[in-house]
CSV table of C-alpha atoms in Angstrom, one decimal:
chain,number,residue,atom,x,y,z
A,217,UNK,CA,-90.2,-40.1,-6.0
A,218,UNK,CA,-92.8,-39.2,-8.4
A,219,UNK,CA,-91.7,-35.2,-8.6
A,220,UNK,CA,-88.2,-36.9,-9.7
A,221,UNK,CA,-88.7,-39.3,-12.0
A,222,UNK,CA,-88.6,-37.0,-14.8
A,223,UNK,CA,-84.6,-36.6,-14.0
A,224,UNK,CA,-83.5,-39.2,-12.2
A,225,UNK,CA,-84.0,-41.7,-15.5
A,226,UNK,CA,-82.2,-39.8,-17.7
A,227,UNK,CA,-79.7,-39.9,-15.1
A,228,UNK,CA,-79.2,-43.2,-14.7
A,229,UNK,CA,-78.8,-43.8,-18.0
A,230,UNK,CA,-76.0,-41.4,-18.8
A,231,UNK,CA,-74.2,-42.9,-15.4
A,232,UNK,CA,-75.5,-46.5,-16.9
A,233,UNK,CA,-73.5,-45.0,-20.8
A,234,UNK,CA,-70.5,-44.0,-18.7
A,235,UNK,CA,-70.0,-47.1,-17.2
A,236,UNK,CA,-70.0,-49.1,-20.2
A,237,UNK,CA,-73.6,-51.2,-19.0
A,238,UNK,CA,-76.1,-52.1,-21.7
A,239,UNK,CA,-79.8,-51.5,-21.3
A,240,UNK,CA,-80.3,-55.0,-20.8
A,241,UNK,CA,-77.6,-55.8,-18.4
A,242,UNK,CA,-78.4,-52.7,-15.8
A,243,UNK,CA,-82.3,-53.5,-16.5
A,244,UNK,CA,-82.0,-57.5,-16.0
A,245,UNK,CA,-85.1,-58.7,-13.9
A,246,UNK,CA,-86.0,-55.0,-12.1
A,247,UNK,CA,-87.5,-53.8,-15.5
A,248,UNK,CA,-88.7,-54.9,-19.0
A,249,UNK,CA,-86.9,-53.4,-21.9
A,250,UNK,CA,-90.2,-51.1,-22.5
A,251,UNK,CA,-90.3,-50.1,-18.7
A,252,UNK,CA,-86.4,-49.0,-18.9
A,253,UNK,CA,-87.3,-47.5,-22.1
A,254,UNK,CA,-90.2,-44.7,-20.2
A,255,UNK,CA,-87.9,-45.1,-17.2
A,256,UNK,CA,-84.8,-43.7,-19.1
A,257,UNK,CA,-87.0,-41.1,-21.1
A,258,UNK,CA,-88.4,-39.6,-17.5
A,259,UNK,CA,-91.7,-40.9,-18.2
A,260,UNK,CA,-92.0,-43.2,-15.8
A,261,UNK,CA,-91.4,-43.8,-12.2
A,262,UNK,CA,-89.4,-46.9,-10.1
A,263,UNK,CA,-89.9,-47.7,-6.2
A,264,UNK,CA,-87.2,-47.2,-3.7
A,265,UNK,CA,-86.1,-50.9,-3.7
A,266,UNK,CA,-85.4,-50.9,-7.4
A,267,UNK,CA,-83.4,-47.7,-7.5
A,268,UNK,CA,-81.3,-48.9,-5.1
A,269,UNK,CA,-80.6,-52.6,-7.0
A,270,UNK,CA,-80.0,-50.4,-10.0
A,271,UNK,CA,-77.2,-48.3,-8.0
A,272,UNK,CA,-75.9,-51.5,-6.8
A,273,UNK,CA,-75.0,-52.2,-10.4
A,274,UNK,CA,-73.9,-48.9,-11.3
A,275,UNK,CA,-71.3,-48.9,-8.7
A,276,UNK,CA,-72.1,-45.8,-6.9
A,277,UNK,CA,-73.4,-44.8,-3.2
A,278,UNK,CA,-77.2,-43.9,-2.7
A,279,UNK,CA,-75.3,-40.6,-1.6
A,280,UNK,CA,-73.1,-40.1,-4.6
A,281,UNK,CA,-76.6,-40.4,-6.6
A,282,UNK,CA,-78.6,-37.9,-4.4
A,283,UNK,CA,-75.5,-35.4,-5.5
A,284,UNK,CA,-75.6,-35.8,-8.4
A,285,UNK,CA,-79.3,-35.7,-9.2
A,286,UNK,CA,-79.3,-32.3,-7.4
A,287,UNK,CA,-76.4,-30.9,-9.3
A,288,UNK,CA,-77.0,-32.5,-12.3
A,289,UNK,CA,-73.3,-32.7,-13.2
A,290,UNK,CA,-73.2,-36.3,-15.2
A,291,UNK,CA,-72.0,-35.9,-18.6
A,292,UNK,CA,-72.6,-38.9,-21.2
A,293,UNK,CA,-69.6,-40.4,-22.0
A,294,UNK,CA,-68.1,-42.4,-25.2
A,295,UNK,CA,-67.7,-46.1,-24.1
A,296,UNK,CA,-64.5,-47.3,-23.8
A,297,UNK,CA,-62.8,-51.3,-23.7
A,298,UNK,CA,-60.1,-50.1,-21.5
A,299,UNK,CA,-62.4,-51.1,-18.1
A,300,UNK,CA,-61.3,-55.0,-17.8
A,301,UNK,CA,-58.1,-53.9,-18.3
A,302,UNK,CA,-57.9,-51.1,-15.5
A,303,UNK,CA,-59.7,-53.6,-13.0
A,304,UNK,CA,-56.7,-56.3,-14.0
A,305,UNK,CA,-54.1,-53.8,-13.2
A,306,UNK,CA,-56.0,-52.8,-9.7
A,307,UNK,CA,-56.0,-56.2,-8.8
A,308,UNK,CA,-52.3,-56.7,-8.8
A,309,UNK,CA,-51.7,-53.8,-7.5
A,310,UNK,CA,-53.7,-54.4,-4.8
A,311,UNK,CA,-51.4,-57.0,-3.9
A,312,UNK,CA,-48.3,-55.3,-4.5
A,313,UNK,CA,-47.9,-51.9,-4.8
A,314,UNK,CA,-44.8,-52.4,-6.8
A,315,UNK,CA,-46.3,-55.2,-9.2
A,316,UNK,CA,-45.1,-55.3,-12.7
A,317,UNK,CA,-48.0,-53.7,-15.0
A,318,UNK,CA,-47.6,-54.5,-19.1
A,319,UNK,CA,-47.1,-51.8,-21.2
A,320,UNK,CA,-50.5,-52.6,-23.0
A,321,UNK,CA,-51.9,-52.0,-19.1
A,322,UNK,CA,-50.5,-48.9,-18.6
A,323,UNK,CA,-51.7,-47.3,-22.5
A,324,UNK,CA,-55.1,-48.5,-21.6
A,325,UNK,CA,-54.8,-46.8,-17.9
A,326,UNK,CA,-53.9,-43.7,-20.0
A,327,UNK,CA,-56.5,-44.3,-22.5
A,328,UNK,CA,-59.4,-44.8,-19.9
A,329,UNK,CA,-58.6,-42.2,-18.1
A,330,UNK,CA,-58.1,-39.4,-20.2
A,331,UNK,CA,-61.1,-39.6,-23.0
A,332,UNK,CA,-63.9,-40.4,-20.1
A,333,UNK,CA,-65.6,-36.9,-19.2
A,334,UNK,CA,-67.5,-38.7,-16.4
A,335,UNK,CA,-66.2,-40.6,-13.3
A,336,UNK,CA,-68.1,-42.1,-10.5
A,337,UNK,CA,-66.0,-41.5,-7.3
A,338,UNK,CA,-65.6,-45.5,-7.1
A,339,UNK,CA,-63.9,-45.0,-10.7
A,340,UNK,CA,-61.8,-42.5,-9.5
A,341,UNK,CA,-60.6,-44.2,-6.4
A,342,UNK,CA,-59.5,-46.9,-8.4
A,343,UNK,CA,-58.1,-44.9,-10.9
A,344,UNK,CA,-55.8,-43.2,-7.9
A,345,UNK,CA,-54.9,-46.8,-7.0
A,346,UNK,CA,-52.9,-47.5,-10.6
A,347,UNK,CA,-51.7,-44.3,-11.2
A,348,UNK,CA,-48.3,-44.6,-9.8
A,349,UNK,CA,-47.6,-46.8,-12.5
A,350,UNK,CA,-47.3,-44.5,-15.0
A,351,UNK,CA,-45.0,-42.1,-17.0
A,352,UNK,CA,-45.0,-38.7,-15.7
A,353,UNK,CA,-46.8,-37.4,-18.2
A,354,UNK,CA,-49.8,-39.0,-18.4
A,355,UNK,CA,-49.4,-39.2,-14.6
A,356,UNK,CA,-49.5,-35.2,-14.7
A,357,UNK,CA,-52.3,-35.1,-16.9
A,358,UNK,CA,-55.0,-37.4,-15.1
A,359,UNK,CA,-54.1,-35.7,-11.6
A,360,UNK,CA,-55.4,-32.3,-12.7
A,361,UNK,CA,-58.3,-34.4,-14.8
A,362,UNK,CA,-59.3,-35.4,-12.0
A,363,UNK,CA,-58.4,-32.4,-9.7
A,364,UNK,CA,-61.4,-30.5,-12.1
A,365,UNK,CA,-63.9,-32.7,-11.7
A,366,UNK,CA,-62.9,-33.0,-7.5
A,367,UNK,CA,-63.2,-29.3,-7.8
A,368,UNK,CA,-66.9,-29.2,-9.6
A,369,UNK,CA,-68.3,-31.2,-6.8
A,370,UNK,CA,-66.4,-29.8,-3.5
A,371,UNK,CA,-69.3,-30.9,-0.9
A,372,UNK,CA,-70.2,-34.5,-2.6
A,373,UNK,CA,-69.7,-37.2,0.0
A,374,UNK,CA,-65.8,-37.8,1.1
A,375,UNK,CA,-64.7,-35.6,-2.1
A,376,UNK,CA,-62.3,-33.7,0.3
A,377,UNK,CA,-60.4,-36.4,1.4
A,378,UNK,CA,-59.8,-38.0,-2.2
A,379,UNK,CA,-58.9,-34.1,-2.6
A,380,UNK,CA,-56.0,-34.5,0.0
A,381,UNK,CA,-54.9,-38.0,-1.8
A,382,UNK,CA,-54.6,-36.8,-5.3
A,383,UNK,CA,-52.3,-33.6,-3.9
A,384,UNK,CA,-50.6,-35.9,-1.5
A,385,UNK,CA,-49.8,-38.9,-3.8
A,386,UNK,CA,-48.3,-36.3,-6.7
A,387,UNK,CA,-45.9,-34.5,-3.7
A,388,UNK,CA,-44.5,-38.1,-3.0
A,389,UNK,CA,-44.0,-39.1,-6.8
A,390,UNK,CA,-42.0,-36.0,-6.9
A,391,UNK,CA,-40.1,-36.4,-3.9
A,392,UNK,CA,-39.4,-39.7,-5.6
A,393,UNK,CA,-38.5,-37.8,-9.2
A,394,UNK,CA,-36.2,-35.1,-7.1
A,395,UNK,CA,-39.0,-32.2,-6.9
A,396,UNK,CA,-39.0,-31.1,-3.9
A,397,UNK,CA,-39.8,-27.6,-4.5
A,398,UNK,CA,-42.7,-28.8,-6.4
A,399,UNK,CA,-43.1,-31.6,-3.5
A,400,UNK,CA,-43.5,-28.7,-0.7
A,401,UNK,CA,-46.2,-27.1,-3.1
A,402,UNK,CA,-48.3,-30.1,-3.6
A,403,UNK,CA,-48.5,-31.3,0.0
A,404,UNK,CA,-49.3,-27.4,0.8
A,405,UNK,CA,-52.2,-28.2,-0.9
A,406,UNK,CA,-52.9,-31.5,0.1
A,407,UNK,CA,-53.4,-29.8,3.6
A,408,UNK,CA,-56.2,-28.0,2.7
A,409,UNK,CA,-58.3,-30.9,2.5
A,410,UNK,CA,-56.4,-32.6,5.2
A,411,UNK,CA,-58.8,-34.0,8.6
A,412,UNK,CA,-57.3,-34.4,12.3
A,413,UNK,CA,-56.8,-38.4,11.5
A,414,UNK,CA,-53.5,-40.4,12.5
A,415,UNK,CA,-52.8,-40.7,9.3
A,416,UNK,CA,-53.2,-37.1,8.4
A,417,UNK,CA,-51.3,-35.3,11.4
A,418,UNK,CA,-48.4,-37.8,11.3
A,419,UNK,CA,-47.5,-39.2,8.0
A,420,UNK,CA,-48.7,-35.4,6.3
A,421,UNK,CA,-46.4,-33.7,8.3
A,422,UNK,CA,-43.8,-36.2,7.6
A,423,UNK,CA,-43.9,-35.2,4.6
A,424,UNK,CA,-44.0,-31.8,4.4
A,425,UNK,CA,-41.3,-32.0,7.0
A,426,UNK,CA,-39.1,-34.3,4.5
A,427,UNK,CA,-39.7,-32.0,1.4
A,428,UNK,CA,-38.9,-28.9,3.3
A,429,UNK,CA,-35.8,-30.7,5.0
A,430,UNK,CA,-34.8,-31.5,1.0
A,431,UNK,CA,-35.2,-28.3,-0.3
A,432,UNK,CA,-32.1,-27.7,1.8
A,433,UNK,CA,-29.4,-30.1,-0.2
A,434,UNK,CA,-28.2,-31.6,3.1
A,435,UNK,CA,-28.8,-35.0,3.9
A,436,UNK,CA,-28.5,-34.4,7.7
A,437,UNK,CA,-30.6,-32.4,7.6
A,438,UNK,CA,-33.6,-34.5,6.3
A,439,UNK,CA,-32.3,-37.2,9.0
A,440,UNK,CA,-33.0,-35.1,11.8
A,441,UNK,CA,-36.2,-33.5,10.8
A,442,UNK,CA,-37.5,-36.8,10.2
A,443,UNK,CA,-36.2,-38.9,12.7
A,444,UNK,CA,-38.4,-38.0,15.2
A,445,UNK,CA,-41.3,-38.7,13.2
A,446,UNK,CA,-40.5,-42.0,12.5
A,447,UNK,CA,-39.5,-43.1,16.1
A,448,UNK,CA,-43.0,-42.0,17.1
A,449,UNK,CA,-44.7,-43.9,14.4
A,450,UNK,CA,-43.2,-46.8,15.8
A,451,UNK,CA,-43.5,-46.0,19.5
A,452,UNK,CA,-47.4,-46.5,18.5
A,453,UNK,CA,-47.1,-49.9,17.5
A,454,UNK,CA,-47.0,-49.0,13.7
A,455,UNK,CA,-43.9,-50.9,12.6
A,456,UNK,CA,-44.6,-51.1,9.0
A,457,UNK,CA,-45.8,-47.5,8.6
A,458,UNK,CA,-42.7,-46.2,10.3
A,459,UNK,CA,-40.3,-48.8,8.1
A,460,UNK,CA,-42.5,-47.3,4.8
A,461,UNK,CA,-41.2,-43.7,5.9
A,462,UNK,CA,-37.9,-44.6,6.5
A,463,UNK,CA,-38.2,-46.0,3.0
A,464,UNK,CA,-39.7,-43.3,1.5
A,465,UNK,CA,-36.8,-40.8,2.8
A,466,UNK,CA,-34.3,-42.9,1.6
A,467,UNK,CA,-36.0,-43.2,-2.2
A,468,UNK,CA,-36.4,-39.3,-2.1
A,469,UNK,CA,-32.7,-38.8,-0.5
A,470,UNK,CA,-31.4,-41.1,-3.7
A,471,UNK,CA,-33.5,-38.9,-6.2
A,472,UNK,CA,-32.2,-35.7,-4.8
A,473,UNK,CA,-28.8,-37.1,-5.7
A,474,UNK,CA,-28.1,-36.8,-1.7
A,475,UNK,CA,-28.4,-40.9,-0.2
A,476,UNK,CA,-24.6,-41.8,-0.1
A,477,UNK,CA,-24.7,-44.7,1.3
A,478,UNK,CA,-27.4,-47.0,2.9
A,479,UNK,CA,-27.6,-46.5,7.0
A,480,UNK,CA,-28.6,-49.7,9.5
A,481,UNK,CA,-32.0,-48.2,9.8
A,482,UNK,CA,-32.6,-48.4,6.4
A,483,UNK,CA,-31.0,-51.8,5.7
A,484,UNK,CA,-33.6,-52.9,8.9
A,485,UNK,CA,-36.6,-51.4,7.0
A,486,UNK,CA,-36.1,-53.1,3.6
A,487,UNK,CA,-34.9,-56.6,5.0
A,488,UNK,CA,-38.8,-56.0,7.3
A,489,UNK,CA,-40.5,-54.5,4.0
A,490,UNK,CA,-39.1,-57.3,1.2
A,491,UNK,CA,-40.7,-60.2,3.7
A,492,UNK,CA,-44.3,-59.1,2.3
A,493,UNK,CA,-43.7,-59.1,-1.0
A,494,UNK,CA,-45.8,-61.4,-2.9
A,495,UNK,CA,-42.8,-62.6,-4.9
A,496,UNK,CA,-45.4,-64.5,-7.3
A,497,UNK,CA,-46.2,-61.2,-8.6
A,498,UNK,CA,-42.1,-59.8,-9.4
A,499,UNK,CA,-41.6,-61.2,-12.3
A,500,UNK,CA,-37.8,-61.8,-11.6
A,501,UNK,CA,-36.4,-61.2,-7.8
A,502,UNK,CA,-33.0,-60.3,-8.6
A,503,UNK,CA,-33.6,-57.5,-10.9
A,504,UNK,CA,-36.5,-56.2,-8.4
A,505,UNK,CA,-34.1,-56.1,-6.0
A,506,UNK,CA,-31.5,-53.8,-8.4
A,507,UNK,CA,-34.0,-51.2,-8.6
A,508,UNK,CA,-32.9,-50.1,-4.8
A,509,UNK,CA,-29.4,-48.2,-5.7
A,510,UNK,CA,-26.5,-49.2,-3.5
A,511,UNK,CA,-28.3,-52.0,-1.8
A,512,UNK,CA,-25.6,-54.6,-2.9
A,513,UNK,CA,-22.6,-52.6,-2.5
A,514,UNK,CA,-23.8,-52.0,1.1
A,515,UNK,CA,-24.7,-55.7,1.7
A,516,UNK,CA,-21.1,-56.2,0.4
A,517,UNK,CA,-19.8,-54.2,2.6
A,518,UNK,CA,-21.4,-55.9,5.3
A,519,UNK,CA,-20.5,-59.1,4.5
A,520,UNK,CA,-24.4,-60.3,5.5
A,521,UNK,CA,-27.0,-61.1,3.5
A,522,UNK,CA,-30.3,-58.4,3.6
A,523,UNK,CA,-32.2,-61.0,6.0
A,524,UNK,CA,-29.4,-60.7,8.7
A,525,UNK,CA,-30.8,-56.8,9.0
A,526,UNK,CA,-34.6,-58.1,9.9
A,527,UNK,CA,-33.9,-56.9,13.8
A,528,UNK,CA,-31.9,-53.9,13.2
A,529,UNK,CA,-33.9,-50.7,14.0
């Protein structure tokens, strides 16, 4: 550890100035403020058990470190208030997907994410995790943020797959925005970084398959290229993935300007899907339930009320 010390300091302490951590926080009973002073100014050396504590606190893996120490890629950054705010957000979201963020969340999202040069891959995660819940524009310009600085470390520990997730995630979003053209490109590249998981092989080709099927401006024809998928997703016992797909296709079909009306399956998937929604979260039920196009005048229709579709496949 000696050889080191005279970098890994330093290091810390940009990391420690990215994340926001004062001298005295990150330092609190490992160090004394004039031992984190040498430390920080690579004139002094720590043991093992104390780097580790200090990593503990900086959010980031004893791998992630050992990366960046050899590559010497952090870059200080200015602080920033907006990191309450972005773990708020991520904690509703990680109850709802579809939770209502504020519009003073979502500028500080934005805000965070755009004037920090330097992410840890924890950060980056979570910044992947609100995303979604903004405009396309700032959506557009964070996913090739943080497509660069993916790019600047290709072989730092599981890079590759938050590679495939970025690429993936924008080909949904614009599935969702009627892209598909743009959709088939993105998921082209999300491939490239793609692994031989479940996950990966089936709900991956889904989507490629579904873009592609799009791209077309049939609706019969996204059913059957996607059927199949779907029934095998569910033939392994993965109900909910396989109702999120059907889902999926029928949010893309109605952004394509191609869903004309809603099909059994589909009524069956949302009746499933709207029973884990923690309604706590939706800050009025009714209107949530307006944002799916065509869901009432098919209800309507059916004379039955969305729960009566709970067993319908």
């Amino acid at each position: 550890m000696t050889k080191m010390a005279h970098t890994i300091g330093p290091l810390i302490k940009t990391v420690r100035q990215a994340e926001e951590i004062t001298q005295a926080r990150l330092y609190a009973n490992v160090l004394s403020r004039r031992q984190a002073i040498r430390f920080e100014a690579g004139e002094t050396d720590i043991t093992t058990e104390r780097l580790f504590q200090l990593l503990a606190r900086l959010d980031m893996t004893a791998a992630e470190f050992q990366y960046r120490w050899e590559k010497q890629t952090a870059v200080a950054a200015t602080p920033t208030p907006q990191q309450a705010i972005l773990d708020t957000a991520q904690a509703k979201l990680d109850q709802w997907l579809d939770a209502d963020l504020t519009p003073g969340e979502e500028q500080a999202i934005e805000a965070y994410a755009l004037t920090r040069p330097f992410f840890t891959l924890n950060q980056i995660d979570r910044l992947m995790a609100v995303m979604p819940k903004l405009a396309p524009a700032p959506y557009g310009r964070i996913t090739q943020k943080l497509a660069r600085l993916l790019a600047e470390m290709p072989d730092a520990p599981q890079v590759q797959r938050r590679r495939y997730r970025l690429w993936a995630n924008l080909g949904i979003r614009e599935l969702f925005s009627g892209e598909a053209v743009q959709a088939q490109k993105h998921f082209t590249q999300a491939a490239a970084f793609a692994n031989d998981s479940l996950d990966d092989r089936i709900t991956g080709g889904f989507n490629q398959q579904l873009a592609a099927a799009l791209v077309t401006g049939d609706a019969a024809n996204v059913y059957a290229a996607t059927d199949a998928v779907i029934a095998h997703m569910r033939g392994l016992g993965l109900g909910v993935d396989a109702d999120s797909l059907i889902d999926n296709r029928r949010h893309a079909l109605t952004a394509a300007g191609l869903h004309a009306h809603w099909t059994p399956a589909e009524l069956g998937a949302m009746a499933r899907l709207v029973t884990i929604v923690p309604w706590p979260l939706i800050q009025d039920k009714a209107a949530y339930l307006r944002r799916f196009p065509g869901l009432q005048t098919a209800l309507d229709a059916a004379g039955r009320p969305l729960s009566a579709f709970r067993d319908v496949y």
